[in-house]
Structure formats: C-alpha cells, structure tokens
Coordinates of C-alpha atoms in Angstrom, one line a residue:
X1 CA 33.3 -46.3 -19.9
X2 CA 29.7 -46.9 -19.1
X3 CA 29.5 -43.8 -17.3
X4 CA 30.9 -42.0 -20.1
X5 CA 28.7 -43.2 -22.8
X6 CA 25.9 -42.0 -20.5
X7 CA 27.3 -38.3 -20.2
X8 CA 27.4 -37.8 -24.3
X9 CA 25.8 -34.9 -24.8
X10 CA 23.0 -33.8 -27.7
X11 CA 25.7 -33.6 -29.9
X12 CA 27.6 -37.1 -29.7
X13 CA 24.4 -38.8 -29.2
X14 CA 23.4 -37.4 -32.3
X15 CA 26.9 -38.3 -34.4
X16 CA 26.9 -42.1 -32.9
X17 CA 23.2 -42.2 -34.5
X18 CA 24.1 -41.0 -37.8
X19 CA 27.2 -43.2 -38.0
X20 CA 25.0 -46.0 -37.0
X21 CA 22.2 -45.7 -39.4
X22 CA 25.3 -44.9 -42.0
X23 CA 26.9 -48.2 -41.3
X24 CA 23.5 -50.2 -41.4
X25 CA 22.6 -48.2 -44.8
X26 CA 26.3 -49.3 -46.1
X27 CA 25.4 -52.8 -45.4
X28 CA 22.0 -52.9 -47.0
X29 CA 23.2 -50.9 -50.2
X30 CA 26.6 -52.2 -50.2
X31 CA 28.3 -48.9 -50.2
X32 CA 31.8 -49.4 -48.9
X33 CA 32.5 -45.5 -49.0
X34 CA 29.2 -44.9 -46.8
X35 CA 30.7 -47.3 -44.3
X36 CA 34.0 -45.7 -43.7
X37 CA 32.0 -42.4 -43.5
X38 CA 29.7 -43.7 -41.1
X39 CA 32.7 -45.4 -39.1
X40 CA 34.7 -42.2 -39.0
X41 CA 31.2 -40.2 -37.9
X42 CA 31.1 -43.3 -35.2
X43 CA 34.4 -43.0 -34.1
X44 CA 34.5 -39.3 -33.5
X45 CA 31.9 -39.7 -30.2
X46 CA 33.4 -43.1 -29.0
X47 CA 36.8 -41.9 -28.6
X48 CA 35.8 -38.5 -27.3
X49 CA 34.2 -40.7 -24.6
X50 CA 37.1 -42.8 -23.9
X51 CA 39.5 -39.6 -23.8
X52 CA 37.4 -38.2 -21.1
X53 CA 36.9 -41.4 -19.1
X54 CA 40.6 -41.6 -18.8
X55 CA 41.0 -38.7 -17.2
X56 CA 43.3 -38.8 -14.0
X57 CA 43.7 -35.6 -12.4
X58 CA 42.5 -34.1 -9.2
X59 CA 41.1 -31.2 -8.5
X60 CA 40.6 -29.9 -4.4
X61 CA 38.0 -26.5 -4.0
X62 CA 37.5 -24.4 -1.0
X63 CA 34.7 -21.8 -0.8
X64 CA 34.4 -18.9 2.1
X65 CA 31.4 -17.0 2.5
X66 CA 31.4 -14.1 4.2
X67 CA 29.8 -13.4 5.9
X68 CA 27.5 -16.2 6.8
X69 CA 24.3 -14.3 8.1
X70 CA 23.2 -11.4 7.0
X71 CA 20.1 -9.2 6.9
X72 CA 17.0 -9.5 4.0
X73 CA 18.3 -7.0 1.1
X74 CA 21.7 -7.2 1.9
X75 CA 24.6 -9.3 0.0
X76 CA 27.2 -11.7 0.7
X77 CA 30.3 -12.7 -0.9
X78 CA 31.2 -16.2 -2.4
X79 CA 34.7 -16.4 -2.8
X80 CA 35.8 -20.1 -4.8
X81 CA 39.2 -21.8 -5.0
X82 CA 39.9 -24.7 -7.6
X83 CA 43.0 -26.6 -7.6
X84 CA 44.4 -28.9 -9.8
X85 CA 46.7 -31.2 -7.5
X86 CA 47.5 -33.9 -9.8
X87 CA 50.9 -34.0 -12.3
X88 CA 48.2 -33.7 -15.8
X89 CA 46.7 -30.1 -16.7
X90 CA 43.2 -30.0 -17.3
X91 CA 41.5 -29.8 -20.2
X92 CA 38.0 -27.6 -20.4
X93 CA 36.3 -27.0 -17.4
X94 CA 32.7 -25.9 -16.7
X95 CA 32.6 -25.0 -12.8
X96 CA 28.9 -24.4 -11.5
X97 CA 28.2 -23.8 -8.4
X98 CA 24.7 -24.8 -6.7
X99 CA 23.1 -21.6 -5.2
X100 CA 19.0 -21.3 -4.9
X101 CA 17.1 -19.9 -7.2
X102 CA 16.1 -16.8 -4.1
X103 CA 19.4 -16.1 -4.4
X104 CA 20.0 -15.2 -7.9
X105 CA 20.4 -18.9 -9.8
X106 CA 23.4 -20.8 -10.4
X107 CA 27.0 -19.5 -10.6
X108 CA 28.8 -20.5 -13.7
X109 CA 32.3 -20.1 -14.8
X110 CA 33.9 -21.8 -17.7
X111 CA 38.3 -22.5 -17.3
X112 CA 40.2 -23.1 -20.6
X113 CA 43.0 -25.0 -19.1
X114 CA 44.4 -25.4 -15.0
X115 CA 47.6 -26.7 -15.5
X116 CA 49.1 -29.1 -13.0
X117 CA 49.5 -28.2 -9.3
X118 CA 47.5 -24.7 -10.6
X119 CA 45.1 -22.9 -9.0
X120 CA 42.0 -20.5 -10.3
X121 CA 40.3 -17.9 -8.0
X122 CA 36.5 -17.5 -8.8
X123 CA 34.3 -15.1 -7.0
X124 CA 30.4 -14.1 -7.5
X125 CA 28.0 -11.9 -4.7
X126 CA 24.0 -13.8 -4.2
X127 CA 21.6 -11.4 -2.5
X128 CA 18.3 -12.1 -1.2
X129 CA 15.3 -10.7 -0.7
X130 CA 13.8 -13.3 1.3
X131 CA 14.5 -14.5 4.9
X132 CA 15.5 -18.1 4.6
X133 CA 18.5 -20.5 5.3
X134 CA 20.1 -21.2 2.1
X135 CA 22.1 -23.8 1.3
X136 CA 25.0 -23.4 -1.3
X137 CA 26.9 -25.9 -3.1
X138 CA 28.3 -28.5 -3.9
X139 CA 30.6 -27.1 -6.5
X140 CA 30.1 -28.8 -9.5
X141 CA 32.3 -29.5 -12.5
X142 CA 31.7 -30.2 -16.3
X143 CA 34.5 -32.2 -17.8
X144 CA 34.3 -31.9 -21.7
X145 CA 36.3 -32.7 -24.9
X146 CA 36.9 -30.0 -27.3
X147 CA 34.2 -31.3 -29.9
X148 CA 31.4 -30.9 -27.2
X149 CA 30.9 -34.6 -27.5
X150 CA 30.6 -35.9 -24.0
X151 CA 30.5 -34.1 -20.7
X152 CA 31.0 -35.5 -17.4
X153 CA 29.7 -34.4 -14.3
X154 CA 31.9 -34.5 -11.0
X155 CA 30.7 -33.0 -7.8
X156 CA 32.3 -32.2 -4.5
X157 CA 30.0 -33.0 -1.1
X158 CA 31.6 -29.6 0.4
X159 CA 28.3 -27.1 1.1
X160 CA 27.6 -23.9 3.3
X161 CA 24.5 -22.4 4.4
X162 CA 23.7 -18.8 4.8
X163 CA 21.1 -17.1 6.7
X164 CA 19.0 -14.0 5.6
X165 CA 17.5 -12.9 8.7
X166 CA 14.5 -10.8 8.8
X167 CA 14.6 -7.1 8.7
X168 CA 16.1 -5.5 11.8
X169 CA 14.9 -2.0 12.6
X170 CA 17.1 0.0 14.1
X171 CA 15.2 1.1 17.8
X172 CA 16.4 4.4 19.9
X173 CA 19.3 3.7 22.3
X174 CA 18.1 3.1 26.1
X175 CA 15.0 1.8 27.3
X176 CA 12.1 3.4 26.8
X177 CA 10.6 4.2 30.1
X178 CA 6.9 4.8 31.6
X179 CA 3.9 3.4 29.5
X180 CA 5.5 0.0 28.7
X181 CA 7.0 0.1 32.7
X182 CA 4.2 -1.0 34.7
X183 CA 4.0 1.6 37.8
X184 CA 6.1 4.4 36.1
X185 CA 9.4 2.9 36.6
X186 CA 11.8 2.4 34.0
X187 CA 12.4 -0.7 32.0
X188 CA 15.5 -1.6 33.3
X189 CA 13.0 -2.2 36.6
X190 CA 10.6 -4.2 34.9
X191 CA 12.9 -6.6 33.6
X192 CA 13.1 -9.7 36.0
X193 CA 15.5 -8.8 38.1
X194 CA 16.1 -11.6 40.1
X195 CA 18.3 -13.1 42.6
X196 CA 18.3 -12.4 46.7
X197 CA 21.1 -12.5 49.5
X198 CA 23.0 -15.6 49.3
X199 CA 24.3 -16.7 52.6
X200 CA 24.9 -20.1 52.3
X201 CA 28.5 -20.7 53.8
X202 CA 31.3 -22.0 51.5
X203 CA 34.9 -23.1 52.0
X204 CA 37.5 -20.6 52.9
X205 CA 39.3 -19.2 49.5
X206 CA 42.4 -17.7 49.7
X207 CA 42.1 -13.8 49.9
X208 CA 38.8 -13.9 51.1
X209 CA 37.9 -11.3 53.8
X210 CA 38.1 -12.9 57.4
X211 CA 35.0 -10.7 58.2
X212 CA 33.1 -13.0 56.5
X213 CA 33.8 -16.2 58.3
X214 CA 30.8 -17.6 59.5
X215 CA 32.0 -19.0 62.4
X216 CA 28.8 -21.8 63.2
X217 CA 29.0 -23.2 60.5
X218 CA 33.2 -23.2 60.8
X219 CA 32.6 -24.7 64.4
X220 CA 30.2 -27.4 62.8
X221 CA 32.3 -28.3 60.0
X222 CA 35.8 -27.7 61.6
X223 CA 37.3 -25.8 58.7
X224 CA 36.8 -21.9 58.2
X225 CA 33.6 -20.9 56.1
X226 CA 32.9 -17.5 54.8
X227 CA 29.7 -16.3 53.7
X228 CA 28.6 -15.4 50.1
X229 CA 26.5 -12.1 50.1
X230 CA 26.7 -11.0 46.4
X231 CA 23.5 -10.2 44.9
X232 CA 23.0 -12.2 41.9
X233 CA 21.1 -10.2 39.4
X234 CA 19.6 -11.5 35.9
X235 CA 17.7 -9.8 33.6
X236 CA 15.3 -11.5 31.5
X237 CA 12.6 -11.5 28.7
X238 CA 10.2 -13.4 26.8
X239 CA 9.7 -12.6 23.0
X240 CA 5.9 -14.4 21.1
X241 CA 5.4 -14.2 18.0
X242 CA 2.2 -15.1 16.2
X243 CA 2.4 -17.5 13.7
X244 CA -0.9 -18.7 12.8
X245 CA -2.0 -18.5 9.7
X246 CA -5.8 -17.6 10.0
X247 CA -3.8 -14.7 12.0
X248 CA -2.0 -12.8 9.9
X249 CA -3.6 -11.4 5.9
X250 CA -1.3 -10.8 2.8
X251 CA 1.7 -12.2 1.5
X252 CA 5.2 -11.1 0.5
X253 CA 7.2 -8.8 2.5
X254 CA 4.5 -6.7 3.4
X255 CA 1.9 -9.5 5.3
X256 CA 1.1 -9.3 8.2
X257 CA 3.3 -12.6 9.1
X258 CA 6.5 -11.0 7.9
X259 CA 5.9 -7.7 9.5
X260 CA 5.5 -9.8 12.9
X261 CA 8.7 -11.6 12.6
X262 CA 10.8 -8.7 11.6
X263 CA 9.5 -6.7 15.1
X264 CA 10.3 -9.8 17.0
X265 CA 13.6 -9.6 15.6
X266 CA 14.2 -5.9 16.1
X267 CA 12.9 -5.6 19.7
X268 CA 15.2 -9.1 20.4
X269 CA 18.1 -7.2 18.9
X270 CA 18.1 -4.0 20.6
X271 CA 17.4 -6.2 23.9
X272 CA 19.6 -8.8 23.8
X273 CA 22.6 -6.1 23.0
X274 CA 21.2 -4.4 26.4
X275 CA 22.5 -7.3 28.3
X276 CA 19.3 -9.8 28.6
X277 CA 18.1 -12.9 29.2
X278 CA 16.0 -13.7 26.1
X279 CA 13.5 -16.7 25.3
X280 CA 11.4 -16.8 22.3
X281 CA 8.0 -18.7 21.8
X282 CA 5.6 -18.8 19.8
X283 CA 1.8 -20.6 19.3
X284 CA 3.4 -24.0 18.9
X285 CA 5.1 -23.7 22.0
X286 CA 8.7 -22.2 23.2
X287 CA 11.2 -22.5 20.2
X288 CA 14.2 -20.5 21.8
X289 CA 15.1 -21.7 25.9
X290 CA 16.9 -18.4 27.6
X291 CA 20.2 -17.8 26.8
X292 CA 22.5 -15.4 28.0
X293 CA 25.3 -17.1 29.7
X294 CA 27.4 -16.6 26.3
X295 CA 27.2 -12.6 25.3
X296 CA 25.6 -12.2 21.8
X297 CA 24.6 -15.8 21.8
X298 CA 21.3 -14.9 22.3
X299 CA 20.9 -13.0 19.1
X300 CA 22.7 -14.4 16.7
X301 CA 19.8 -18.1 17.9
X302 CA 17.3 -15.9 17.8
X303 CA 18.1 -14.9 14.3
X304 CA 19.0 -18.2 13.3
X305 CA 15.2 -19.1 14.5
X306 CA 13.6 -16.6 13.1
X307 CA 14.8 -16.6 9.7
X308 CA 13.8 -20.1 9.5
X309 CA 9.9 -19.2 11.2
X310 CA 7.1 -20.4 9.0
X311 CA 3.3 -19.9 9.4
X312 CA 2.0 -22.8 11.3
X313 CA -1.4 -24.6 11.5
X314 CA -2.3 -24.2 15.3
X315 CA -5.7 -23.1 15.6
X316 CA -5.3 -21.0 19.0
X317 CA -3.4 -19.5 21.1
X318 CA -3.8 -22.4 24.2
X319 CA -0.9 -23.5 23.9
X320 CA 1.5 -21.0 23.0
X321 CA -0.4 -18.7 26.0
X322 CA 0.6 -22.0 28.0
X323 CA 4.1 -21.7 27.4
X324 CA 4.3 -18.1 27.4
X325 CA 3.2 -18.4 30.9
X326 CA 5.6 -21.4 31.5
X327 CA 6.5 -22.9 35.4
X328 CA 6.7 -19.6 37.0
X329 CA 2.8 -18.1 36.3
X330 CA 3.8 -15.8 33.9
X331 CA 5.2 -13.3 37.0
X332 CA 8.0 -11.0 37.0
X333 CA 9.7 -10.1 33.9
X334 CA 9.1 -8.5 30.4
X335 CA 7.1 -10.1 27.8
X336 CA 7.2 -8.4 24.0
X337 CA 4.3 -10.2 21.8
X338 CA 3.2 -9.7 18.2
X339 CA 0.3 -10.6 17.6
X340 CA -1.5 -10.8 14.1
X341 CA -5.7 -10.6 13.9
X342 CA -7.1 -11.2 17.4
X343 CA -10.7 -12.0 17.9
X344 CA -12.3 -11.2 21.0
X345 CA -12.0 -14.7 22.7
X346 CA -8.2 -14.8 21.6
X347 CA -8.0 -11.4 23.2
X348 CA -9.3 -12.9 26.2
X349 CA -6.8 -15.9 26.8
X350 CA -3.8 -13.5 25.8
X351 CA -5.2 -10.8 28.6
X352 CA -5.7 -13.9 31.0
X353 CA -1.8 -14.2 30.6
X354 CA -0.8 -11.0 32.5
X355 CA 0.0 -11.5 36.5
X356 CA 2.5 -10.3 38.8
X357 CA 4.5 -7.4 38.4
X358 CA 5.6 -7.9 35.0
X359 CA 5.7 -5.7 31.7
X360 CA 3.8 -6.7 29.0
X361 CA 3.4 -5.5 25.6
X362 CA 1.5 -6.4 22.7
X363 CA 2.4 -5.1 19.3
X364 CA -0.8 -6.0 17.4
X365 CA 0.8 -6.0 13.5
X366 CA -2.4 -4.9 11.0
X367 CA 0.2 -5.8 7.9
X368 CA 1.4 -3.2 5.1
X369 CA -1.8 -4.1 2.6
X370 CA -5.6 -3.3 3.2
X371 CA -7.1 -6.4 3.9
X372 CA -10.3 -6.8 5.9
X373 CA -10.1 -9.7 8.5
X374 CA -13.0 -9.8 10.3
X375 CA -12.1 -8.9 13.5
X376 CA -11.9 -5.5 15.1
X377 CA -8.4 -4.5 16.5
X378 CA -9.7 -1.9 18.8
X379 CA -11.8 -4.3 20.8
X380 CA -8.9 -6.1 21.0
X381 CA -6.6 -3.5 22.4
X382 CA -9.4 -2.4 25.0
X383 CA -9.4 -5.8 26.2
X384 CA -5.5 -6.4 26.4
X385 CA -5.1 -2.8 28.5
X386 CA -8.3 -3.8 30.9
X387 CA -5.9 -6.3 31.8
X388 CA -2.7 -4.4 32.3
X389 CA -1.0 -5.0 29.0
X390 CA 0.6 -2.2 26.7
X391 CA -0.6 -2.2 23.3
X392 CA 1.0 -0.8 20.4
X393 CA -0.5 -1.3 16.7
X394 CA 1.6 -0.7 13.4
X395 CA 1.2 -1.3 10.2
X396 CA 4.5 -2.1 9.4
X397 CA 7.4 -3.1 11.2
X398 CA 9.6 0.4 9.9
X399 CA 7.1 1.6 12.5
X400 CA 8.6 0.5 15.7
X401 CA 11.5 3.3 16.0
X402 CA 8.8 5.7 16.5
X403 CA 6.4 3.5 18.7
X404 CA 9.3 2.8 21.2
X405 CA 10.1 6.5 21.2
X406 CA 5.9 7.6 22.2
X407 CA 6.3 5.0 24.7
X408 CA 8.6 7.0 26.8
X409 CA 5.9 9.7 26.0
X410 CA 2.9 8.1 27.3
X411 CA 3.7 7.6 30.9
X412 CA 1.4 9.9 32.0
X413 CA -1.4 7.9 30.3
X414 CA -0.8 4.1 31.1
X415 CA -4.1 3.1 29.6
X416 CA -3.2 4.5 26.1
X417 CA -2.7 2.4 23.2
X418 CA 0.4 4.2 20.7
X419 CA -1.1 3.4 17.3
X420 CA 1.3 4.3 14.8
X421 CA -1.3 4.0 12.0
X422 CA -2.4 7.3 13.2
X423 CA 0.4 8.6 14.5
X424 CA 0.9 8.1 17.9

C-alpha cells in the first residue's frame, strides 16, 4: 500500500489534498456537508490506490531485434511480445520501452485491456545516426486506474544491445596490386605468408601414404611414423587507427576522428572477407589480438571494437608504434594505418616502424571540414615514403573506393603518394 500511495499521480495527489483541507475546514467551521464532500473527494484517490495495489496478474514479454548490428544510417526492427499469464485480465496498460535518446526516444504504446492468458504484439523501428552500442530496455509498464489517480511502475530486467558500426565503404573486389605491394608483387604476396616444411614425424594414421614413413625415427620409436610435409600458410594483417585527440580537428560525422574509424573499418572488411588474419591497435596499445581461426569472426570483433572507439588522451604515438611493432619487429606482413595530424617528429617514430619485407600503408585522414592544424601533411608524407611506407591522404572516408583503385595504378611510381583531395 505504501508503494501505491507513492505512485499517485498529479491528479490524486491533488484530490487527497483537497479532501484533506475540506475535512480540516469542516471541522473548524462545523460544516457536516463539507465533510462528507471532502470524505468522498478523499476516498476517490485512496481506493484507486488500493484497487491497483491489489492487482495479481502476470504479465511475461519477449523482445527480438533484428538484426543486432547494423551500419550508421541504417535501421533495425524492435519487435515486442506481452503476455498476460495469470487467470485476471488487465486493466489499462501503458507499455514503454527504454531506447536512447540517439535512437529516436522512448517507445510508447498504451493497451486498453489484455485479457487472461492474452497476448499483444507491439513493434517500432530506432535508427541511428551515430556509431555506438546501444542498450534497449527493460520494457516498462504503467499500471493505472481509470480516473488517472495512481500509476504504478513495474519493470522487467530483460535488455538487448545493438551496435551501429561505423560507415563501411564498399572497396573494389581483389587486391589492389603494385604501389601498396612492396617490390611490384601483388598483395596477396605481401600479406604474411607464413609457415615452412614441416617434417616433424608423427604417428602412423590410418590411410596415410606409406611413402611417407620415416623410417629413423620408426626404428627409434618402434612404431611406424610418417612425415608431415604440408605447407602451412596464414595470411595476416595489422589495422592502427589514430585516436588521439590533439590528432584529429572537427566534430560530428565529418571529423577527422570519425573519418579514421570508418576507413579502418572498410579496409578490415573487405580484408577480413579475403580470408585474413586481422589484429587491430591503436595509440593506447593493441585492442583486437588476431583472429581468424573462426571465419567472419574477425569482422564482426572488429566491428564490435570499433563502434565502441573513443578519442583517447595519449599524447604520442610511443606506445601504440610499440605495439604496432609487437614481438616479431614489425617484419613481414601488411600494416593499414590511419593516421589523423602528424607532426614531423610523429612522422618520424611512425617511419621508424617500417622493417622487413612488409607492406605498409598510411592513410593520412585530413577530415571533411577546413580546419587548419598546424602541421603540414606533405612533410609528413615525404617522410613516411623515405622510409618505404605508402601513403594515401583523403578527406573523407567515401574516398577510399577510388584510392584503392589508383593504387593498382601507381605501380610504376612506388614513391608516389595517391591524394584523393586532388584527385589521384
């Protein structure tokens, strides 16, 4: 009862204060006729309350959202059940259902009556044009009398998330070959492909080929031994991304920051469906370990991680360059960075990066809005391709279908930077 006196709404608090100050009036004027008013005004509130608190049925909900990630513009269906399993119909119900304000506000619906063992379908679409996770729910529901005197609040614990990814730009099928394959070779050689001639005997299987007994270590072990001399092949990448904020200039869709994070996940896309081995880090360190064992796992965590990517505070490259570099050196493979602002002494520890036989590209994002940052992106880009890097510079992210197409084109010219800004 408690708890329903505290869910009277403006309305009932407002009739049990006029049938209050009626009764005490009645008693200091001695007005009988002003005290049954003011009892009846009373009453109206109080059993209002009491009807609601003794309320017994149970309601069950189930919500599917489909789908459960999805790209930054694009919208996803919310699709509600609510269903009364006790033997009492319901009386009015006000259903809400928690969704962020990003994603369009609260979902309401109002239900005139569920009758027992009933069932109601209820359905709304959220769109958003921000990346972000996004938690919605719990379902809420308004119990209320039909004077609009008290309202209780019930919710269910029940909540999903959904993730708006960045922006994924759709890039031209293969791999682009030449100017971001070091040596002229394609990209599908400049990947790490790793792995040698394994000929470490193992036990006998059957159906194995008896050619392959190595007969030593058969004679050593006294039971027949074949050898394995399959050539284990893995390609791999590394994907950096930039996140410091004295690096990147604007805000909204079109900074810098967001341009970054939507050609990370573009060029993470198109390679990960190519079959490889992605890791992602950024200036805070590696936030993604490889994974490839599980096909299309990759992409879907390095969506997951980048629609959650906020700016950070680091204030260089040390150790993001450090783990960029990671156990092996930094050696064979294929490193993708996007890089905001670079000055000329962060240009410096990024170009220190580049050894081996690797392919490495930097994709120096100037951002969608004319912003002067101090810095001079040219100097930048000398200093990155003195040290064997490819460099690509776009504005905006919508820019990368036509930079991984001139890269095929610039072969001839390893030293050349494809600047999109000016066409390339």
């Amino acid at each position: 009862m408690r708890r329903a006196l505290s869910g009277l709404t403006t309305r009932g608090r407002s009739f049990v204060a006029a049938g209050a100050t009626a009764i005490v009036c009645a008693f200091v004027l001695g007005e009988r006729d002003l005290l049954r008013a003011g009892m009846l005004v009373l009453a109206l509130p109080l059993l209002s309350t009491l009807a609601v608190s003794r309320t017994r049925y149970r309601l069950a909900c189930a919500r599917r959202l489909e789908p459960v990630r999805l790209p930054v513009g694009h919208e996803a269906r919310v699709d509600l059940r609510l269903e009364n399993v006790s033997r009492l119909p319901s009386g009015l119900l006000m259903v809400e259902d928690q969704v962020p304000h990003a994603l369009g506000g609260r979902a309401r619906f109002v239900l005139d009556r569920l009758e027992a063992g009933g069932a109601r379908e209820l359905g709304y679409r959220v769109r958003s044009d921000r990346r972000g996770r996004y938690r919605l729910g719990p379902l809420v529901v308004r119990l209320a009398d039909p004077f609009g005197m008290v309202e209780m609040v019930r919710s269910f614990s029940m909540a999903d998330t959904l993730t708006v990814t960045p922006p994924i730009v759709p890039l031209p099928q293969g791999r682009p070959a030449g100017a971001w394959a070091g040596g002229g070779d394609s990209l599908a050689h400049a990947v790490a492909t790793v792995g040698e001639d394994d000929v470490t005997p193992r036990e006998y299987r059957h159906g194995d080929d008896l050619r392959r007994v190595h007969w030593r270590s058969t004679a050593r072990r006294g039971e027949l031994m074949v050898r394995r001399e399959e050539q284990q092949l893995q390609s791999s990448g590394t994907l950096f991304l930039d996140t410091r904020r004295a690096a990147h200039v604007g805000d909204g869709p079109l900074s810098s920051f967001e341009q970054a994070v939507s050609v990370v996940a573009s060029v993470g896309v198109h390679l990960g469906q190519a079959g490889l081995a992605l890791r992602l880090v950024t200036d805070a360190g590696e936030r993604l370990p490889r994974t490839a064992d599980v096909p299309g796992a990759a992409e879907g965590l390095l969506l997951d991680v980048l629609a959650a990517v906020r700016h950070s505070a680091e204030p260089s490259l040390t150790r993001g360059m450090a783990a960029l570099r990671g156990p092996d050196g930094g050696g064979d493979g294929l490193v993708v960075a996007a890089f905001g602002a670079l000055t000329a002494e962060e240009a410096r520890t990024v170009a220190a990066v580049r050894r081996g036989t690797g392919t490495f590209v930097a994709v120096l994002v100037e951002g969608g809005e004319d912003v002067d940052t101090g810095t001079d992106p040219q100097a930048a880009a000398r200093l990155l391709e003195s040290a064997g890097w490819r460099v690509v510079r776009l504005r905006t992210a919508a820019e990368l279908a036509g930079a991984w197409s001139a890269a095929a084109e610039a072969s001839a010219d390893p030293g050349r930077t494809i600047r999109m800004t000016d066409g390339a």
